[in-house]
Each structure stands twice: as structure tokens, then as C-alpha cells.
Coordinates of C-alpha atoms in Angstrom, one line a residue:
X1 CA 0.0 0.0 0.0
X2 CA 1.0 3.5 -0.9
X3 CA 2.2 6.0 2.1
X4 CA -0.9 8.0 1.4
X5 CA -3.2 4.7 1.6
X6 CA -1.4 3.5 4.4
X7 CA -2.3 6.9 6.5
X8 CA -5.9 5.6 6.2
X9 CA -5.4 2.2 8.0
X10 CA -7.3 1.7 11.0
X11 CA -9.9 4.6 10.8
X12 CA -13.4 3.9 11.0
X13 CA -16.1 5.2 8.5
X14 CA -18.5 8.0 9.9
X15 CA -21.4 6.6 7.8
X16 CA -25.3 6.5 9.3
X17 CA -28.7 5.4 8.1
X18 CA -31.4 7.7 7.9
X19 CA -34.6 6.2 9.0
X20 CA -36.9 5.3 6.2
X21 CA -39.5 9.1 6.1
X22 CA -42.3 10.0 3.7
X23 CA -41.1 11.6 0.4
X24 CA -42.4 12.7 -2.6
X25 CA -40.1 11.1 -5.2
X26 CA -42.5 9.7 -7.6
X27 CA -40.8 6.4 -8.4
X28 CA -37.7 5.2 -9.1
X29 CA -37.9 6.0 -12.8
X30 CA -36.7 9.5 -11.8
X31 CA -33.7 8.2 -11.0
X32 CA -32.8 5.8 -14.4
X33 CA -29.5 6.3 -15.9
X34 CA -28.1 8.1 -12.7
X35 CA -26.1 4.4 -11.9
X36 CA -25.2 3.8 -15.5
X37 CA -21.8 5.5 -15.5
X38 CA -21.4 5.0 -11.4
X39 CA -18.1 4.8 -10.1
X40 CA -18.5 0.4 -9.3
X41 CA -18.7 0.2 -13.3
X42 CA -16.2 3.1 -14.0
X43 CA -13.2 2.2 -11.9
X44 CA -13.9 -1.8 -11.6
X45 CA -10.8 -2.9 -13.2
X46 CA -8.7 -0.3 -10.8
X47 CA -7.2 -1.5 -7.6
X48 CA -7.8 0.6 -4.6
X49 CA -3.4 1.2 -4.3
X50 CA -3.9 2.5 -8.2
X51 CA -6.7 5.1 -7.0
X52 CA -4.4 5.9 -4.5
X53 CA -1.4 6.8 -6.9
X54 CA -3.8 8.2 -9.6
X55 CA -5.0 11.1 -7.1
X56 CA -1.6 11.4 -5.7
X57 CA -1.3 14.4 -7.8
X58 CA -4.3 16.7 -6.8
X59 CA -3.3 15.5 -3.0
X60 CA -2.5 18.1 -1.1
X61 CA 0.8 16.7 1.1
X62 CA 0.0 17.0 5.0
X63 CA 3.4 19.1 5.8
X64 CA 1.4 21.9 3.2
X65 CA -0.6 24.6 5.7
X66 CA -4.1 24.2 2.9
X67 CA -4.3 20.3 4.8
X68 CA -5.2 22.1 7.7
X69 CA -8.8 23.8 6.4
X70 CA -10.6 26.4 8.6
X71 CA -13.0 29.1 8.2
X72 CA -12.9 32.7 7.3
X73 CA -13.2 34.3 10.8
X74 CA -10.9 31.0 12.7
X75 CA -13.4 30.1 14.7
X76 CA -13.3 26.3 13.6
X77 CA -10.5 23.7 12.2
X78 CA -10.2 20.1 11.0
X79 CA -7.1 18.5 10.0
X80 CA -8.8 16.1 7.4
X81 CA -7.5 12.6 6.7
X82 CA -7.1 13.7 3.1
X83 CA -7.5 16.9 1.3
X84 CA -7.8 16.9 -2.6
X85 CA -7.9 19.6 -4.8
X86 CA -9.4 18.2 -8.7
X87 CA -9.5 20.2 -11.2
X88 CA -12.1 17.6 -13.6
X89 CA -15.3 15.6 -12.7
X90 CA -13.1 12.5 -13.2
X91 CA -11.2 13.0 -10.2
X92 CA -14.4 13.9 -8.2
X93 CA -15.5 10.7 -9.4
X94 CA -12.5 8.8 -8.4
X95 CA -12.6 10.1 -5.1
X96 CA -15.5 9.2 -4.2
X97 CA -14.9 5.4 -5.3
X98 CA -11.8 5.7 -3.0
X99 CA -14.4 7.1 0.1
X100 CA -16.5 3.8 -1.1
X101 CA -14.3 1.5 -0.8
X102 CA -12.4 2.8 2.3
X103 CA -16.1 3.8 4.0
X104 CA -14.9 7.5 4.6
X105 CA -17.6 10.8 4.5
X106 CA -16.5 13.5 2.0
X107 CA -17.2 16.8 2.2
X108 CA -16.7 19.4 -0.7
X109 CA -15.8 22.8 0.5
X110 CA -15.3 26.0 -1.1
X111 CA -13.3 29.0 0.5
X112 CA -14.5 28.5 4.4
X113 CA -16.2 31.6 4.6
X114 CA -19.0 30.1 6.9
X115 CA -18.5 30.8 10.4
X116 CA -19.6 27.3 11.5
X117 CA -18.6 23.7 10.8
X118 CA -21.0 23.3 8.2
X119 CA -17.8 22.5 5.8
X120 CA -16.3 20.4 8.0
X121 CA -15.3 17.0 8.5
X122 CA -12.1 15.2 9.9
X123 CA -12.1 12.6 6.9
X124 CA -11.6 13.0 2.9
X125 CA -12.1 16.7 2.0
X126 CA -12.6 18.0 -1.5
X127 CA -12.0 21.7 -2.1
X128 CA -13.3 22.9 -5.1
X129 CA -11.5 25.8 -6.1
X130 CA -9.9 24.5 -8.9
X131 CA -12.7 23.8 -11.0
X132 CA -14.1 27.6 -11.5
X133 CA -14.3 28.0 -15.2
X134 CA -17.2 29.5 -16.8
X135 CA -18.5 27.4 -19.0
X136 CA -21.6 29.0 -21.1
X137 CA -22.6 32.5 -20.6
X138 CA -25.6 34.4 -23.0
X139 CA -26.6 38.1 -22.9
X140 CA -29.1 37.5 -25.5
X141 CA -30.9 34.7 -23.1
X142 CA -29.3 36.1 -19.6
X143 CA -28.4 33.5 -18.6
X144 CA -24.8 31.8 -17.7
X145 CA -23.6 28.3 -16.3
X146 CA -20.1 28.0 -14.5
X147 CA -18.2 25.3 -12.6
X148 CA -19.4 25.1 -8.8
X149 CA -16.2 26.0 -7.6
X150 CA -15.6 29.8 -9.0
X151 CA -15.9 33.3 -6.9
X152 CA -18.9 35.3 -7.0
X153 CA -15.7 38.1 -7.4
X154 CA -14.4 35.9 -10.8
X155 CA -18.0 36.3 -12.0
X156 CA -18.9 39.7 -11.5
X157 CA -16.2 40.1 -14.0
X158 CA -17.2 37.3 -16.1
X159 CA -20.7 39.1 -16.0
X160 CA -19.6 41.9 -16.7
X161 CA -17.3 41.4 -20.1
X162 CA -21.3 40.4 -21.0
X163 CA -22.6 43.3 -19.9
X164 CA -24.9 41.1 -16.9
X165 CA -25.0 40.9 -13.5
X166 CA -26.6 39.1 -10.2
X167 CA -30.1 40.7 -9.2
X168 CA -29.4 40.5 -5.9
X169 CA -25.9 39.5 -3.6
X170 CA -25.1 39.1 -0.2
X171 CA -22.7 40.8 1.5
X172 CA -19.7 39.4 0.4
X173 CA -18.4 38.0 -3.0
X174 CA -15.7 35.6 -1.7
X175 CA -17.7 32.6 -1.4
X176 CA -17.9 30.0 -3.9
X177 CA -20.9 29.3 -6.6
X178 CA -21.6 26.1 -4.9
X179 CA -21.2 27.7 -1.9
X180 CA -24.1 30.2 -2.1
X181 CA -26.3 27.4 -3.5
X182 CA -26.2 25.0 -0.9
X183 CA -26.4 27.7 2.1
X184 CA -29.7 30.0 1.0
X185 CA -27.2 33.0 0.8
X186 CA -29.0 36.0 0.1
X187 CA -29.7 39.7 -0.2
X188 CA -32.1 42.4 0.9
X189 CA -35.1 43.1 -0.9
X190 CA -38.5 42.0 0.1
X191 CA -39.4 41.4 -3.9
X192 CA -36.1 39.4 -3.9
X193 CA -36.1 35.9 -2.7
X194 CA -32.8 34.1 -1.8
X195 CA -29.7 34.1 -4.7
X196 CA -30.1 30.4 -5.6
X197 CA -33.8 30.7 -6.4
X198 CA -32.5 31.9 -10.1
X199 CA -30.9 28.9 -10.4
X200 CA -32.4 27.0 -13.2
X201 CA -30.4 23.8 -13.8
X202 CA -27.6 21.8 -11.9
X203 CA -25.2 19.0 -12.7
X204 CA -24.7 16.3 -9.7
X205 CA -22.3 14.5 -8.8
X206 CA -24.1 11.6 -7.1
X207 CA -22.5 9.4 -3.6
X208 CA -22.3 6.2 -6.6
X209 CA -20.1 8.6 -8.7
X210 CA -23.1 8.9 -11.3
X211 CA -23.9 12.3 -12.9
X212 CA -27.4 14.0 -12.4
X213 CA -28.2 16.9 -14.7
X214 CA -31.6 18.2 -12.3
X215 CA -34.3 21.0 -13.0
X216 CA -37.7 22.1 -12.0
X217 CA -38.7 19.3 -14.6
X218 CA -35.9 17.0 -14.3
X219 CA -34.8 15.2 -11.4
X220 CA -36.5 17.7 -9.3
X221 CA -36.3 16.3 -6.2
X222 CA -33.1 16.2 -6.5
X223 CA -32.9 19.6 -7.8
X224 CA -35.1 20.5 -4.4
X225 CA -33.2 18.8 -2.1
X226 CA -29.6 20.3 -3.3
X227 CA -31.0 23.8 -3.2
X228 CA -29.9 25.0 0.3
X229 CA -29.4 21.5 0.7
X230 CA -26.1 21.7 2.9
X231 CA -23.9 19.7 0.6
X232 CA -26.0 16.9 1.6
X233 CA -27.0 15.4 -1.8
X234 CA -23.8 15.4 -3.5
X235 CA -21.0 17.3 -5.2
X236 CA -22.3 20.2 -7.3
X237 CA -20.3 20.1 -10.4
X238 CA -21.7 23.4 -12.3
X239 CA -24.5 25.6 -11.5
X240 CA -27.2 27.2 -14.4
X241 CA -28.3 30.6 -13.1
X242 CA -30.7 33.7 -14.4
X243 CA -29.2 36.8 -14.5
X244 CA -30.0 40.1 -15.7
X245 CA -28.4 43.4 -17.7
X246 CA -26.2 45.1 -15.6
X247 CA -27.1 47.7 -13.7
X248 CA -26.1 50.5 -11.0
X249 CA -27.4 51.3 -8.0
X250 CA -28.2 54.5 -6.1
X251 CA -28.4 54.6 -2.5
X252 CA -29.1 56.9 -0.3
X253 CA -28.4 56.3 3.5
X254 CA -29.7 58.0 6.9
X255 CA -29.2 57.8 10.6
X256 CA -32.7 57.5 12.2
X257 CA -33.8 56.7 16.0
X258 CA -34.5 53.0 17.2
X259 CA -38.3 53.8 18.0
X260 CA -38.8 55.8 14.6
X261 CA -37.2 52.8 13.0
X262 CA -39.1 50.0 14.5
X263 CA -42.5 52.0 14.4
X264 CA -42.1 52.9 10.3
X265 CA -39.8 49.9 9.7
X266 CA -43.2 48.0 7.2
X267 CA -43.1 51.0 5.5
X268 CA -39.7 51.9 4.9
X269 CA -38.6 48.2 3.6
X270 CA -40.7 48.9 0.9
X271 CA -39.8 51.8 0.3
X272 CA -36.3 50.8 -2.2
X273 CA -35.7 48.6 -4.0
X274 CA -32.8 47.1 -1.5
X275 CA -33.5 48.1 1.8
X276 CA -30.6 47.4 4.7
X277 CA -30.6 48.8 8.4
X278 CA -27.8 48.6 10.3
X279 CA -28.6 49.2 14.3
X280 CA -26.3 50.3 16.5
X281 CA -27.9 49.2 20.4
X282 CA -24.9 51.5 22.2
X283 CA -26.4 54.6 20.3
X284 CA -30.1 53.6 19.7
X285 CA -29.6 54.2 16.3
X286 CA -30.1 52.8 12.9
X287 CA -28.2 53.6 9.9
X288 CA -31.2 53.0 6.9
X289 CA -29.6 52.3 3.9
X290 CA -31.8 52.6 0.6
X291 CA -30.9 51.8 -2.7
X292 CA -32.5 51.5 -6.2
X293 CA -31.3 50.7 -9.9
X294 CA -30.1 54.1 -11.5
X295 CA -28.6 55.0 -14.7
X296 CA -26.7 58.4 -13.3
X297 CA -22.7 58.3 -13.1
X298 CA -20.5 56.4 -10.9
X299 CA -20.3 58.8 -7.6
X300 CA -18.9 56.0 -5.2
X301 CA -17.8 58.5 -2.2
X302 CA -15.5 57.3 0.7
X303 CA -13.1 58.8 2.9
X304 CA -9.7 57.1 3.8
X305 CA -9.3 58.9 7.2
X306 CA -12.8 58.7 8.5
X307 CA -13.5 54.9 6.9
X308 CA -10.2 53.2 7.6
X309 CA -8.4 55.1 9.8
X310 CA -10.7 55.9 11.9
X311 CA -13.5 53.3 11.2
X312 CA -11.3 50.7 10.6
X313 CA -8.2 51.2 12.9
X314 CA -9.3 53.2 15.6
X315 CA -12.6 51.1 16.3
X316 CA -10.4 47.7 16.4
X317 CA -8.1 48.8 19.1
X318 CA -11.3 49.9 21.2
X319 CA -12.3 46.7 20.6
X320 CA -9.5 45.1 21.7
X321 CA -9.4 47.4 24.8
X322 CA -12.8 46.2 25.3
X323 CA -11.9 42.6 26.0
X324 CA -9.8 44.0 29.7
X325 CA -12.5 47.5 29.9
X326 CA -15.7 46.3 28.6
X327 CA -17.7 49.9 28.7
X328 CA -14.6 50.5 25.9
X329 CA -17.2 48.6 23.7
X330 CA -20.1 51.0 24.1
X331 CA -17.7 53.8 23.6
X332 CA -16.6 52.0 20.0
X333 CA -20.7 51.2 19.1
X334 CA -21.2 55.2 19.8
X335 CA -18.1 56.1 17.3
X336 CA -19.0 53.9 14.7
X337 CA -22.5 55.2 14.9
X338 CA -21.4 58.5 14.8
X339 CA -19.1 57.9 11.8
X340 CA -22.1 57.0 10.1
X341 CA -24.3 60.0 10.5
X342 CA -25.6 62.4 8.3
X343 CA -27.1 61.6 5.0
X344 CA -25.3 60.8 1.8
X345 CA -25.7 59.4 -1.2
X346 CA -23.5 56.9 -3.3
X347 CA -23.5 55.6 -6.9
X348 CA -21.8 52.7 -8.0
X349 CA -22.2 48.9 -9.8
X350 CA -24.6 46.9 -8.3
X351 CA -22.5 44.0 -6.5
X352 CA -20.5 47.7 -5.3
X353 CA -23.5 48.7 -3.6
X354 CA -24.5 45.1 -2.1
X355 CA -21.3 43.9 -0.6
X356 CA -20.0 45.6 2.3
X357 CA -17.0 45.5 4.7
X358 CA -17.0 42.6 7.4
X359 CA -14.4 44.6 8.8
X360 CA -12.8 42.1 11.0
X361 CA -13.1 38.4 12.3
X362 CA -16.4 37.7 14.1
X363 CA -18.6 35.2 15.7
X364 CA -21.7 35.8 14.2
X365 CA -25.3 34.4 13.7
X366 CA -28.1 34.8 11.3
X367 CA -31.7 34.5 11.9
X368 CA -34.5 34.5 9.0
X369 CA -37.7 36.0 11.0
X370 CA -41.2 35.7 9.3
X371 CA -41.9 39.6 8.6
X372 CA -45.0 39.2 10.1
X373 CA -43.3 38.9 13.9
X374 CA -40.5 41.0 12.8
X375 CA -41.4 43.9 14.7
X376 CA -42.5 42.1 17.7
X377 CA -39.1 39.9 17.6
X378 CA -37.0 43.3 17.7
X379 CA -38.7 45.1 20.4
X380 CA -38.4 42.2 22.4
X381 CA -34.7 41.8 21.9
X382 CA -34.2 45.9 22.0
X383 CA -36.0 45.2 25.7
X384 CA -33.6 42.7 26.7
X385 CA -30.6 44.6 25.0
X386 CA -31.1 47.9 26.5
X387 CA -31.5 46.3 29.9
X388 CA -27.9 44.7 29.3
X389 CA -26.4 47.6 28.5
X390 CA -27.8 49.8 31.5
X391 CA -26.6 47.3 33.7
X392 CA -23.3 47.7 35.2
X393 CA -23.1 44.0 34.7
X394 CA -24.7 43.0 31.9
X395 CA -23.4 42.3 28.8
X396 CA -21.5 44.5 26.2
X397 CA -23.0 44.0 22.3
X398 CA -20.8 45.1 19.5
X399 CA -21.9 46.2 16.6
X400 CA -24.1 46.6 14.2
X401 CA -26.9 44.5 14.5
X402 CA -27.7 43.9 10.2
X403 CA -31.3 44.0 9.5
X404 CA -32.5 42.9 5.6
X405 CA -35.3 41.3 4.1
X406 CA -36.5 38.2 1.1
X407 CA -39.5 37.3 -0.7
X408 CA -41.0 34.2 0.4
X409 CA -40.2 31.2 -1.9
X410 CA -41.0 27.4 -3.0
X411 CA -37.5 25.6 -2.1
X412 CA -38.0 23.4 0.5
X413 CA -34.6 24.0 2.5
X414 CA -35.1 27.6 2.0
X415 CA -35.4 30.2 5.6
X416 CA -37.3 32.0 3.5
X417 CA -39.7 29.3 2.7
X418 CA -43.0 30.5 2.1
X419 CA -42.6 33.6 3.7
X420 CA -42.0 37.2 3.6
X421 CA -38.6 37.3 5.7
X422 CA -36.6 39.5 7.6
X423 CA -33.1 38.3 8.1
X424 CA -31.4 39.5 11.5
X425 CA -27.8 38.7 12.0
X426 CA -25.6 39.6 15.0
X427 CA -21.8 39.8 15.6
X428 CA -19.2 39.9 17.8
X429 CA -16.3 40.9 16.5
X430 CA -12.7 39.3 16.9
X431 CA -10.1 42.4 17.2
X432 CA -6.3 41.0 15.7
X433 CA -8.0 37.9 15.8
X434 CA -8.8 37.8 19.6
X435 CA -11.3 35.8 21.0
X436 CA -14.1 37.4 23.0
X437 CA -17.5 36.6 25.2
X438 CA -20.1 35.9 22.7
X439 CA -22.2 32.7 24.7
X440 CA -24.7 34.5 26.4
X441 CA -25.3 37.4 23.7
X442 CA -26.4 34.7 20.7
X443 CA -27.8 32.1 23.1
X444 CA -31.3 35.3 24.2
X445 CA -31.0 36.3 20.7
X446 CA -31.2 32.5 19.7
X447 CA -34.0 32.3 21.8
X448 CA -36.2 35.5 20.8
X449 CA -35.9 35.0 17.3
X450 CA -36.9 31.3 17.8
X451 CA -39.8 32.0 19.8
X452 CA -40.9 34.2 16.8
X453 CA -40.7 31.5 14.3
X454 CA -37.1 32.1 13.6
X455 CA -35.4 29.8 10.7
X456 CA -30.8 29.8 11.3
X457 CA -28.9 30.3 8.0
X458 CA -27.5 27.1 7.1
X459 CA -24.5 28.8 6.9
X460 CA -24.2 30.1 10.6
X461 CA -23.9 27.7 13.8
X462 CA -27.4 26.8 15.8
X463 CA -28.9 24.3 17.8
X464 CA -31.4 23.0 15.7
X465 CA -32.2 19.0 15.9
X466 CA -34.3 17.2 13.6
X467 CA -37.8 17.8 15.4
X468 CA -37.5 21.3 15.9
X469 CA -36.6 21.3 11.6
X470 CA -39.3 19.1 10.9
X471 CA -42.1 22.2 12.5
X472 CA -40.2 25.1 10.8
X473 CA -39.9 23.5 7.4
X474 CA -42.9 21.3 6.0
X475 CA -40.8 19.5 3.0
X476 CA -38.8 18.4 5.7
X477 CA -39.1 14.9 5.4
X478 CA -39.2 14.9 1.8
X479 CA -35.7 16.1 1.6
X480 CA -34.4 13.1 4.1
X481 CA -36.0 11.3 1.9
X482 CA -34.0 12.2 -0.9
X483 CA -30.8 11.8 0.9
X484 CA -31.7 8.4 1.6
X485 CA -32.2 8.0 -2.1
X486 CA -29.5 9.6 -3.5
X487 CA -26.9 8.9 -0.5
X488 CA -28.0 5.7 1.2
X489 CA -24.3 4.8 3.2
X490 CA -23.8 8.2 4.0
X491 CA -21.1 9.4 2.4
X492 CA -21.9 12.8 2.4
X493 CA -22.8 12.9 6.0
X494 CA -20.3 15.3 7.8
X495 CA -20.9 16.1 11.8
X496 CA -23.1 19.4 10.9
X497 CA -25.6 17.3 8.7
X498 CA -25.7 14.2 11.5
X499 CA -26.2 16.6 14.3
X500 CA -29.2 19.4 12.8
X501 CA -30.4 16.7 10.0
X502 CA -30.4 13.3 11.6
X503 CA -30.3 14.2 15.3
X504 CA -27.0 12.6 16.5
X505 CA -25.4 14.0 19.6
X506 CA -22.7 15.8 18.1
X507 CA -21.0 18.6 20.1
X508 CA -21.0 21.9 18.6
X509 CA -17.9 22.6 19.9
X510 CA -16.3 19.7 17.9
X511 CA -14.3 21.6 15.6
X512 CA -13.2 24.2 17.9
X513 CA -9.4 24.4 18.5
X514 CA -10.0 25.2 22.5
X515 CA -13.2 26.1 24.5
X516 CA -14.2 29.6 23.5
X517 CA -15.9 31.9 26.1

């Protein structure tokens, strides 16, 4: 055996069953074909030691820092038993053969950016980076279709050579295609559901190493289930997506008071386009940020002293003060509110306007709130936030507290199933990497925003078990039923997916290099 096959000897598979649940897959005629050119029939005259010294190659060695995978904000690592890196749907394919025969769980990962284990896994790893070419792209038809693992940053300027562009981002453009599919990822606009609702067809990479091209019309329960589906079907090769012409946005922002905010907030969400509110709970403020499609001239506005030196540099080392002189945080939250007073007005390309500055490392968390207790959800965690800070105490929130919105949708995985959504997310930041108290801040908001009907970003760490799924989302069952399906052994089945899908008793800590406050 190999020296990278012998490193495998004596570990144990991390496979489970998934109970037999209702699902709506019609028969198994919707699956024909999708074993035909599986990896038993493909690789059946290869010995496991030649799969071994055919992917030695796109192996990343285990002296080389990429074996060691953690996320954006280094809150979570794994040191996984292999790491590849293929550049071809062949390799994928022979990968997973190896993971068959060897009983190992992969997980295919792009960049890390979510800030929970969701990627994670401490056994064959797959990062998809390498394949990130675009492979169709039509301005005529608006439409494009691109390897899972490219950069919404390569594609803006893919778009763009094609005069095109996203109708709605997140906040950031660092993830991966793939990434944004599988998570919900979205925007703000309440006629804007979440990004991967424009996606129109996907190609599959199945646990038997078959390929599934899936729609609305074909495959779709497959095409359901991988949409915010958590990496759980399988490997998403290439994604199909709807775009539109390119456009720019103006927006025009505003400082307005907490109550005048929470009492007007139905109104003014409709009132752009792309609504975001960023509230400050030091200041009671909220900086309302409004923008709409424009045709006027690039004006993008910025100042290097106010926005980095002083809302960059100067904020962080209050921060980090704050960790020995906690009321140092409420002093930071009042700067950075004040930095952002007064009312201006910005032009610039659309993904310009939608991402924004994570400024530094941060635990953070993600609620999507049915608009309908929206209001109710924020007063009572403006109650219980206030009383923190007025207590000499009590806890110290940083800031902002990031407010947006979604149109309700049809995808089964979706937060924003079915609903009109507001989307509340919290941090606390992590000055020069730092870590600080963040337990008992997420755990109330956790508990407010679920008591309100709150759904977690997939993307974001919560302590969601099966049952507690099963009441917020009613195609529940039909997606375990796919993943029995598609996925029987469990190959796909990393810690985050047994814990919150199957409802093992999987710490949440596991992935943590030391216990965090």
C-alpha cells in the first residue's frame, strides 16, 4: 500500500442510516440512468493502491498549511484525513470510489467563509476551487452556467465582459458558486427571494459517482433537495443561473432613531428597491440604507481617514481594549455610529453597492424571521438589550446588528420558505484575531428570534435537531427522503448534517481548537 493509503489504515467510516420518512419522489424511474456510468462500473478494473497513486497528484501533502482547512473568521479547524484539490469531474469521481471503498464521508468545501462547521469534516475533503471555469454565458438569453467552484468576485467580471449581472448578492463575493447554492445565501429586498432561487439547472455528482443533470422538470427532487441542501445530496459540479443586464445602484443612507425605525420599519422596507438597516444598540440608532437601480454616473464617495483610519483602525483597538474595559465597547458602538451620521448618497455597480465591509473576524449568527413577527421579535430583543447595557453588569453587544429582508419562496430548504422574511444577524467581532465573550449574547437572541418562528442560516452555527426542523420547514421529510435516495451509506454525511439533519449528539464545539468563552 501507498504512504498516502497507508495513512488511512485503521480509521473507521463516519457513515449513518437515515430512518426510512415520507417523500415525494415519484418512483424510481426518476432516477434511471443516474447508476449507469457509477463509479463500481467506471473504476472496476482499478485496484484501490492504483486510485491511490492516480489522485496522488491533486493531493495536497499533510506538511502543506491548505491540509489544515478552517474558516474565514478562525473560529473552527479540521485537519482532514485527506485533502484533494481536482480540477475535472473525473477526479471527483474517483474520489469518491476511493471514500467507497475505504467507507470515509466527503465533504466538498469551497473558500471556508461560513462561520460554523457546516464544511467540516475530519475525513476525505474535497475543495473545489480548482474547477471555477465559466462554462456558457448568453446576454441575448441572460443567462450563464459555470463550474461550482468559481468566486462570485471571478463572475462579477465574467458578468460583466457580458454586460450582466446578479439581481441581488449578499454581502460578500468571496464565497464560492456552490457555496451560495447550498447555504440560502441572500440579499435584501422584500421582492427578492434568496440568490439560488435563479438557479435553473444543476449537474450532480451523485455518492455512486453517477452524474445527475436536475431541473424544476428533471430530477426535481433532487434539484429541491440540493438547493440550500447543505452539501448533503452530493457534489455540485456546475450551476445554471438567471441573471439580468447590468445595472447600478443608487443609495441613499440615513441615521434614524430605534423607535422611529421599528415604528415605520413596514413601510420603509418597501420603500427601495434594496433596503438594509444597520442598528447600533450602544447609540439607539439605525443607519437605513436605501438603494434603487439608477442610470446616473458612478459617484462612489468614501473617505480614507474617516472609513479606515478611523473606522477601521481606531474602532479595532477599542475593541481590543474592550476585552480588559468592557464599557470601551459601548464607547466603539457610539463612534461607529457617529461615523455614520448624516445623510449621503453613493453611486456605483450593483455588486459595489451590495457587498460591504465585514471589517474584522467575528462570531456571528443569522436569523430569518417571518416579517410578520418581525417587529414584535425586535422590540423584544431591543428590551432585553437595552437592559444589558444599563446594567453595570450585563453584557457589552458590538456592533451593528444587520437587519434585511427576502420574498417568500418554493424551495424546500429555504429560511425564506413561504414567507416574507426578515433576516437578523448579529456579531461579535474578533479584534487582531482575539477571542471574545459571545455565549450568552447569541444564546437570548437565539432564543427571541426562535420563539418568533425564527429559521438559522444554514451557513451560521445553531442548535437545531431534527424535530424542531421538521415544524419550521414542511418539506422536511421529503428532503431526508431524498438523501436516503441519493446517498443511502452516507457518504456525504459530515458532523453538521448528522447533528441538525439526523439528530446525532454531536457537540458543537467539535471543531473548535480550545473552549471559547
Amino acid at each position: 500500500m501507498s504512504s498516502l493509503s497507508s495513512s488511512y489504515a485503521g480509521l473507521s467510516s463516519s457513515s449513518s442510516s437515515i430512518s426510512s420518512q415520507p417523500t415525494n419522489i415519484d418512483d424510481e424511474r426518476q432516477y434511471a440512468g443516474a447508476s449507469e456510468n457509477s463509479s463500481s462500473s467506471r473504476f472496476a478494473g482499478r485496484s484501490t493502491e492504483e486510485l491511490y497513486k492516480n489522485l496522488q497528484a491533486i493531493t495536497v501533502p499533510s506538511s502543506s498549511p491548505r491540509a489544515t482547512f478552517s474558516n474565514w473568521a478562525k473560529t473552527y479547524f479540521c485537519k482532514p484525513l485527506a485533502v484533494f484539490e481536482p480540477t475535472n469531474v473525473e477526479e471527483c469521481a474517483a474520489i469518491l470510489e476511493l471514500a467507497r471503498r475505504e467507507g470515509k464521508v466527503v465533504r466538498a468545501v469551497g473558500v471556508g467563509h461560513s462561520p460554523s462547521d457546516l464544511a467540516f469534516t475530519n475525513e476525505f475533503m474535497i475543495r473545489m476551487t480548482r474547477m471555477n471555469k465559466m462554462l456558457e454565458i448568453s446576454t441575448e438569453k441572460q443567462y450563464f452556467k459555470a463550474e461550482a467552484g468559481i468566486t462570485l468576485d471571478d463572475l462579477h467580471g465574467e458578468l460583466a465582459r457580458h454586460n450582466l449581472a446578479f439581481s441581488c448578492l449578499g454581502s460578500i463575493s468571496e464565497q464560492t458558486l456552490g457555496g451560495i447554492i447550498t447555504t440560502a445565501t441572500h440579499g435584501t429586498g422584500i421582492t427578492f427571494p434568496v440568490i439560488c432561487k435563479a438557479v435553473t439547472e444543476l449537474q450532480v455528482l451523485l455518492a455512486d459517482g453517477s452524474q445527475v443533470f436536475c431541473s424544476r422538470t428533471q430530477n426535481s427532487d433532487i434539484f429541491n433537495a440540493t438547493l440550500s441542501g447543505i452539501g448533503a445530496t452530493g457534489i455540485i459540479l456546475t450551476v445554471t443561473m438567471s441573471v439580468e443586464p447590468a445595472f447600478r445602484l443608487k443609495e441613499h443612507q440615513e441615521t434614524l432613531p430605534i423607535e422611529e425605525f421599528v415604528g415605520s420599519m413596514h413601510k420603509l422596507l418597501r420603500s427601495s428597491q434594496h433596503p438594509r438597516f444597520w442598528w447600533f444598540p450602544a447609540a439607539g440608532t439605525v443607519r437605513c440604507c436605501y438603494a434603487n437601480r439608477t442610470t446616473e454616473a458612478l459617484s462612489p464617495g468614501g473617505n480614507w481617514f474617516y472609513d479606515r483610519l478611523v473606522g477601521y483602525h481606531a474602532i479595532q483597538l477599542l475593541l481590543f481594549g474592550g476585552r480588559f474595559v468592557r464599557s470601551l465597547n459601548i464607547w466603539a458602538g457610539r463612534l461607529a455610529a457617529w461615523l455614520a451620521t448624516g445623510k449621503t448618497t453613493i453611486v456605483n455597480e450593483s455588486h459595489r453597492i451590495f457587498n460591504v465591509d465585514c471589517r474584522y473576524p467575528q462570531h456571528t449568527t443569522e436569523w430569518a424571521v417571518p416579517l410578520r413577527n418581525a417587529e414584535a421579535c425586535i422590540r423584544e430583543f431591543r428590551t432585553w438589550i437595552e437592559g444589558e447595557i444599563s446594567d453595570p453588569s450585563g453584557i457589552r453587544p458590538h456592533f451593528p446588528i444587520e437587519i434585511r429582508f427576502s420574498a417568500g419562496d418554493d424551495l424546500w430548504m429555504s429560511p425564506s420558505h413561504s414567507e416574507e422574511t426578515c433576516w437578523i444577524g448579529i456579531v461579535q467581532f474578533k479584534p487582531y484575531g482575539f477571542n471574545i465573550p459571545y455565549h450568552k449574547y447569541f444564546t437570548h437572541f437565539e432564543q427571541v428570534v426562535f420563539k418568533h418562528g425564527g429559521r438559522p442560516h444554514w451557513a451560521k452555527a445553531h442548535e437545531m435537531k431534527p424535530d424542531d426542523l421538521r415544524r419550521l420547514y414542511p418539506r422536511f421529510d421529503d428532503f431526508r427522503g431524498v438523501l436516503e435516495k441519493v446517498d443511502p451509506k452516507g457518504m456525504f454525511r459530515n458532523e453538521y448534517v448528522r447533528r441538525h439533519i439526523l439528530g446525532e449528539d454531536i457537540d458543537l464545539r467539535v471543531f473548535k481548537p480550545t473552549k471559547l468563552p
